[in-house]
Short mmCIF file of C-alpha atoms in Angstrom, two decimals:
data_model
loop_
_atom_site.label_atom_id
_atom_site.label_comp_id
_atom_site.label_asym_id
_atom_site.label_seq_id
_atom_site.Cartn_x
_atom_site.Cartn_y
_atom_site.Cartn_z
CA MET N 1 26.68 19.25 36.57
CA ARG N 2 27.44 20.36 32.91
CA THR N 3 28.72 16.85 31.76
CA ARG N 4 25.84 15.57 33.42
CA LEU N 5 23.55 17.70 31.41
CA ALA N 6 25.43 16.97 28.35
CA SER N 7 25.44 13.19 28.85
CA PHE N 8 21.50 13.59 29.46
CA ALA N 9 20.80 15.44 26.19
CA ALA N 10 23.32 13.29 23.94
CA LEU N 11 20.97 10.31 25.38
CA LEU N 12 17.63 11.94 25.00
CA LEU N 13 18.58 13.04 21.36
CA ALA N 14 19.78 9.52 20.67
CA LEU N 15 16.27 8.09 22.00
CA VAL N 16 14.58 10.79 19.94
CA ALA N 17 16.40 9.62 16.66
CA LEU N 18 15.70 5.81 17.44
CA ALA N 19 11.88 6.57 17.39
CA ALA N 20 11.92 8.83 14.31
CA GLY N 21 13.95 5.70 12.58
CA THR N 22 11.44 3.21 13.53
CA GLY N 23 8.68 5.50 11.65
CA ALA N 24 11.37 5.90 8.58
CA ALA N 25 11.67 1.96 8.57
CA GLN N 26 7.87 1.80 8.12
CA ALA N 27 8.44 3.56 4.98
CA ALA N 28 9.10 0.83 3.05
CA GLY N 29 6.53 -0.66 0.71
CA TYR N 30 6.24 -2.61 -2.47
CA ARG N 31 5.37 -1.52 -6.15
CA TYR N 32 3.02 -4.18 -7.20
CA TRP N 33 -0.62 -4.89 -8.86
CA SER N 34 -3.34 -5.54 -6.45
CA PHE N 35 -6.38 -7.31 -6.96
CA TRP N 36 -10.01 -6.24 -5.87
CA ASP N 37 -13.70 -7.25 -5.99
CA LEU N 38 -16.35 -4.49 -6.46
CA THR N 39 -19.80 -5.14 -4.37
CA GLY N 40 -21.64 -2.27 -4.48
CA ASP N 41 -19.69 0.89 -4.53
CA ASN N 42 -17.17 -0.65 -2.46
CA TRP N 43 -13.84 -2.21 -3.69
CA THR N 44 -12.69 -5.05 -1.40
CA TYR N 45 -9.13 -6.55 -1.65
CA ALA N 46 -9.70 -10.21 -3.38
CA THR N 47 -8.97 -12.97 -1.08
CA GLN N 48 -7.67 -15.15 -3.92
CA GLY N 49 -5.42 -14.35 -6.55
CA PRO N 50 -6.52 -13.90 -10.06
CA ALA N 51 -5.15 -17.31 -11.47
CA SER N 52 -7.31 -19.03 -8.79
CA ALA N 53 -10.57 -16.83 -8.94
CA HIS N 54 -13.53 -17.72 -10.67
CA PRO N 55 -15.95 -14.66 -11.00
CA GLY N 56 -19.46 -15.20 -11.85
CA ASP N 57 -21.25 -13.48 -14.83
CA GLY N 58 -22.03 -10.22 -13.91
CA SER N 59 -18.93 -9.71 -11.71
CA VAL N 60 -16.75 -6.21 -11.60
CA GLN N 61 -13.07 -6.91 -10.65
CA GLY N 62 -10.17 -4.24 -10.61
CA PHE N 63 -6.58 -4.35 -10.67
CA ARG N 64 -4.33 -1.55 -9.13
CA PHE N 65 -0.70 -0.52 -9.64
CA ALA N 66 0.72 1.20 -6.66
CA VAL N 67 3.42 1.31 -3.58
CA SER N 68 1.79 -0.15 -0.66
CA ALA N 69 3.03 -2.08 2.43
CA ASP N 70 0.41 -4.52 2.75
CA SER N 71 -3.01 -5.35 1.90
CA LYS N 72 -4.32 -2.99 4.88
CA ASP N 73 -3.10 0.06 3.16
CA ALA N 74 -3.14 -1.25 -0.43
CA SER N 75 -4.44 1.53 -3.09
CA GLN N 76 -8.00 0.95 -4.63
CA PRO N 77 -9.02 1.47 -8.20
CA ARG N 78 -9.90 4.94 -8.28
CA THR N 79 -13.26 4.08 -10.09
CA THR N 80 -16.27 1.94 -9.34
CA PRO N 81 -18.48 1.73 -12.45
CA SER N 82 -21.32 -0.57 -12.86
CA PHE N 83 -21.44 -4.10 -14.22
CA GLU N 84 -23.92 -2.48 -17.00
CA ALA N 85 -21.38 0.70 -17.57
CA VAL N 86 -18.79 -1.71 -18.30
CA CYS N 87 -20.53 -4.83 -20.31
CA GLY N 88 -24.05 -3.18 -21.06
CA ALA N 89 -23.12 -2.77 -24.49
CA THR N 90 -21.78 -6.33 -25.03
CA PRO N 91 -24.60 -8.74 -25.81
CA THR N 92 -25.00 -12.16 -23.77
CA LYS N 93 -23.59 -15.40 -25.80
CA ASP N 94 -24.48 -19.09 -24.99
CA GLY N 95 -21.57 -20.83 -23.39
CA THR N 96 -19.99 -17.59 -21.80
CA LYS N 97 -19.85 -15.44 -19.13
CA ARG N 98 -18.83 -11.28 -18.73
CA VAL N 99 -16.81 -10.08 -16.56
CA ALA N 100 -16.40 -6.28 -16.07
CA LEU N 101 -12.76 -5.22 -15.47
CA VAL N 102 -11.39 -2.25 -14.13
CA ILE N 103 -7.81 -1.45 -14.79
CA ASP N 104 -5.85 1.49 -13.13
CA PHE N 105 -2.30 1.76 -13.98
CA GLY N 106 -1.74 4.24 -11.00
CA THR N 107 -0.17 7.39 -10.67
CA PRO N 108 3.23 8.93 -11.73
CA GLN N 109 4.29 8.72 -8.10
CA ASP N 110 3.92 4.77 -7.96
CA ALA N 111 5.63 4.26 -11.53
CA GLY N 112 8.92 3.10 -11.61
CA GLN N 113 12.12 5.12 -13.02
CA GLY N 114 11.50 5.69 -16.78
CA GLU N 115 7.86 4.70 -16.49
CA THR N 116 4.61 6.40 -17.42
CA PRO N 117 1.31 4.98 -16.41
CA PRO N 118 -1.62 4.75 -19.17
CA ALA N 119 -4.69 6.31 -18.34
CA PRO N 120 -7.21 4.03 -16.40
CA ARG N 121 -9.43 1.75 -18.20
CA SER N 122 -12.01 -0.61 -17.91
CA ALA N 123 -13.21 -3.50 -20.39
CA CYS N 124 -15.68 -6.39 -20.55
CA ALA N 125 -14.32 -9.99 -20.98
CA GLN N 126 -16.67 -12.25 -22.28
CA VAL N 127 -15.19 -15.73 -21.55
CA SER N 128 -16.05 -19.59 -20.81
CA PRO N 129 -18.22 -20.20 -17.46
CA ASP N 130 -15.04 -22.09 -16.21
CA ALA N 131 -12.59 -18.80 -16.75
CA THR N 132 -10.67 -17.30 -14.00
CA SER N 133 -9.83 -13.79 -13.60
CA ALA N 134 -6.57 -14.19 -15.17
CA ASP N 135 -8.14 -15.56 -18.26
CA ALA N 136 -10.68 -12.48 -18.43
CA LEU N 137 -7.94 -10.16 -17.77
CA ALA N 138 -5.67 -12.28 -20.69
CA ALA N 139 -8.72 -11.89 -23.19
CA VAL N 140 -8.91 -7.74 -22.76
CA ALA N 141 -5.27 -6.75 -21.35
CA LYS N 142 -2.41 -8.50 -23.41
CA PRO N 143 0.65 -8.96 -22.93
CA LEU N 144 0.56 -9.92 -19.20
CA ARG N 145 3.68 -10.51 -17.30
CA TYR N 146 4.26 -13.06 -14.47
CA ASN N 147 7.36 -13.80 -12.80
CA SER N 148 8.63 -17.32 -11.90
CA ALA N 149 6.44 -17.68 -8.40
CA ALA N 150 3.20 -16.89 -10.71
CA LEU N 151 2.99 -13.12 -9.18
CA LEU N 152 1.17 -10.69 -11.56
CA CYS N 153 3.99 -8.36 -12.74
CA ALA N 154 2.31 -6.29 -15.81
CA ILE N 155 -1.03 -5.85 -17.35
CA ALA N 156 -1.06 -4.53 -21.15
CA GLY N 157 2.69 -4.39 -20.82
CA TYR N 158 2.79 -2.27 -17.99
CA PRO N 159 5.06 -1.80 -16.18
CA ARG N 160 8.10 -2.90 -18.83
CA THR N 161 10.30 -4.15 -16.04
CA GLY N 162 10.26 -5.12 -12.10
CA CYS N 163 8.05 -7.43 -10.00
CA GLY N 164 6.89 -6.72 -6.54
CA GLU N 165 10.04 -4.72 -6.04
CA GLN N 166 10.65 -2.92 -2.28
CA VAL N 167 10.59 0.75 -2.59
CA SER N 168 10.27 3.88 -0.70
CA ASP N 169 6.41 4.59 -0.13
CA PRO N 170 5.43 7.84 -1.24
CA SER N 171 2.85 8.27 1.72
CA ALA N 172 6.11 8.88 4.00
CA ALA N 173 6.03 12.57 2.69
CA LYS N 174 2.77 12.94 4.56
CA PRO N 175 2.67 15.46 7.45
CA ALA N 176 3.98 13.50 10.65
CA GLU N 177 1.49 12.15 12.63
CA PRO N 178 1.44 11.96 16.50
CA ALA N 179 3.07 8.94 18.19
CA LYS N 180 0.97 5.89 17.92
CA THR N 181 1.37 2.59 19.95
CA ASP N 182 3.29 -0.45 18.78
CA LYS N 183 -0.02 -2.23 18.01
CA ASP N 184 -0.47 0.85 15.27
CA GLY N 185 2.91 0.33 14.10
CA GLY N 186 4.79 3.30 15.58
CA PRO N 187 7.17 3.67 18.48
CA SER N 188 6.62 1.09 21.05
CA VAL N 189 5.56 1.96 24.47
CA GLY N 190 9.04 0.70 25.70
CA LEU N 191 10.85 3.16 23.73
CA LEU N 192 8.65 6.24 24.81
CA ALA N 193 8.77 5.12 28.47
CA GLY N 194 12.53 5.23 27.88
CA VAL N 195 12.49 8.65 26.66
CA ALA N 196 9.84 9.72 29.74
CA ALA N 197 12.55 8.16 32.10
CA VAL N 198 15.41 9.83 30.58
CA VAL N 199 13.47 13.17 30.97
CA ALA N 200 12.36 12.47 34.79
CA VAL N 201 16.37 11.97 35.28
CA GLY N 202 17.18 14.85 33.75
CA ALA N 203 14.74 17.08 35.20
CA ALA N 204 15.58 15.58 38.99
CA ALA N 205 19.22 16.46 38.09
CA ILE N 206 18.70 20.02 37.55
CA TRP N 207 16.19 20.39 40.47
CA GLN N 208 19.08 19.02 42.83
CA SER N 209 21.69 21.37 41.30
CA ARG N 210 19.42 24.51 41.98
CA ARG N 211 18.85 23.10 45.45
CA ARG N 212 22.52 22.90 46.15
CA LYS N 213 23.05 26.55 44.77
CA ASN N 214 19.98 27.66 47.16
#
C-alpha cells in the first residue's frame, strides 16, 4: 500500500509540475517597439507598419518600447495627448501635413542590460502629404535603426543594441491566477482532467485499504 501511495504522489507531483511548466513557457515575450493609433482617448494597435502607414493631417500616433508576447498584451504609450497639445504651436504650411507623435521609451524593467530608457516625449512632425509614419518619425526622432527585415529596432538611438529579441516577460512575476482553459492559454483541459483522474485513483486506493482493515 505504501508503494502505491508513493507512486501516486510521485505521479501527481509530476503532473502538477507539468502544469506549472506550461504556465512558465508562456512567460516568454519579445522586446520591441510597438506602433499605435490614437482615436479620442484610446490607443489602438496599428494594423500597418510605420513604413506603410500614411497618416492624415491631424493624426496622433504612438510608439512604445516594451516586452510583450504579441499584440494582444502589448503595452500602450502611457500618455494620450491631443493633437492640439502636441502640434498646436506648429503653424500650418502649404504642401505639408502635421502628425503628432508620442514616443514612450518604456520602463527600466523593459530595458535591456545596461540600458536606461529616456523619458517619454512627444513631437510634431511636419512632413509632405505623402509621407509615411516612418518618415514622420525620422523627421523628429533620429537616429532610427532597422534590421534586415525592415523591423524598427531603435528610435532616437534607443536601444543601442538588440532588435525584437526573445526575453523573459516581467509579467511572469505577477501573483498567480486561477488555472485557465487552453483557450485562454493556461493548462489544457486534458492535463487538468489527468490530474483529477490521478487524484480519484489515489482516493480509491486509500478507501480500499481502509476497508480491508475494517
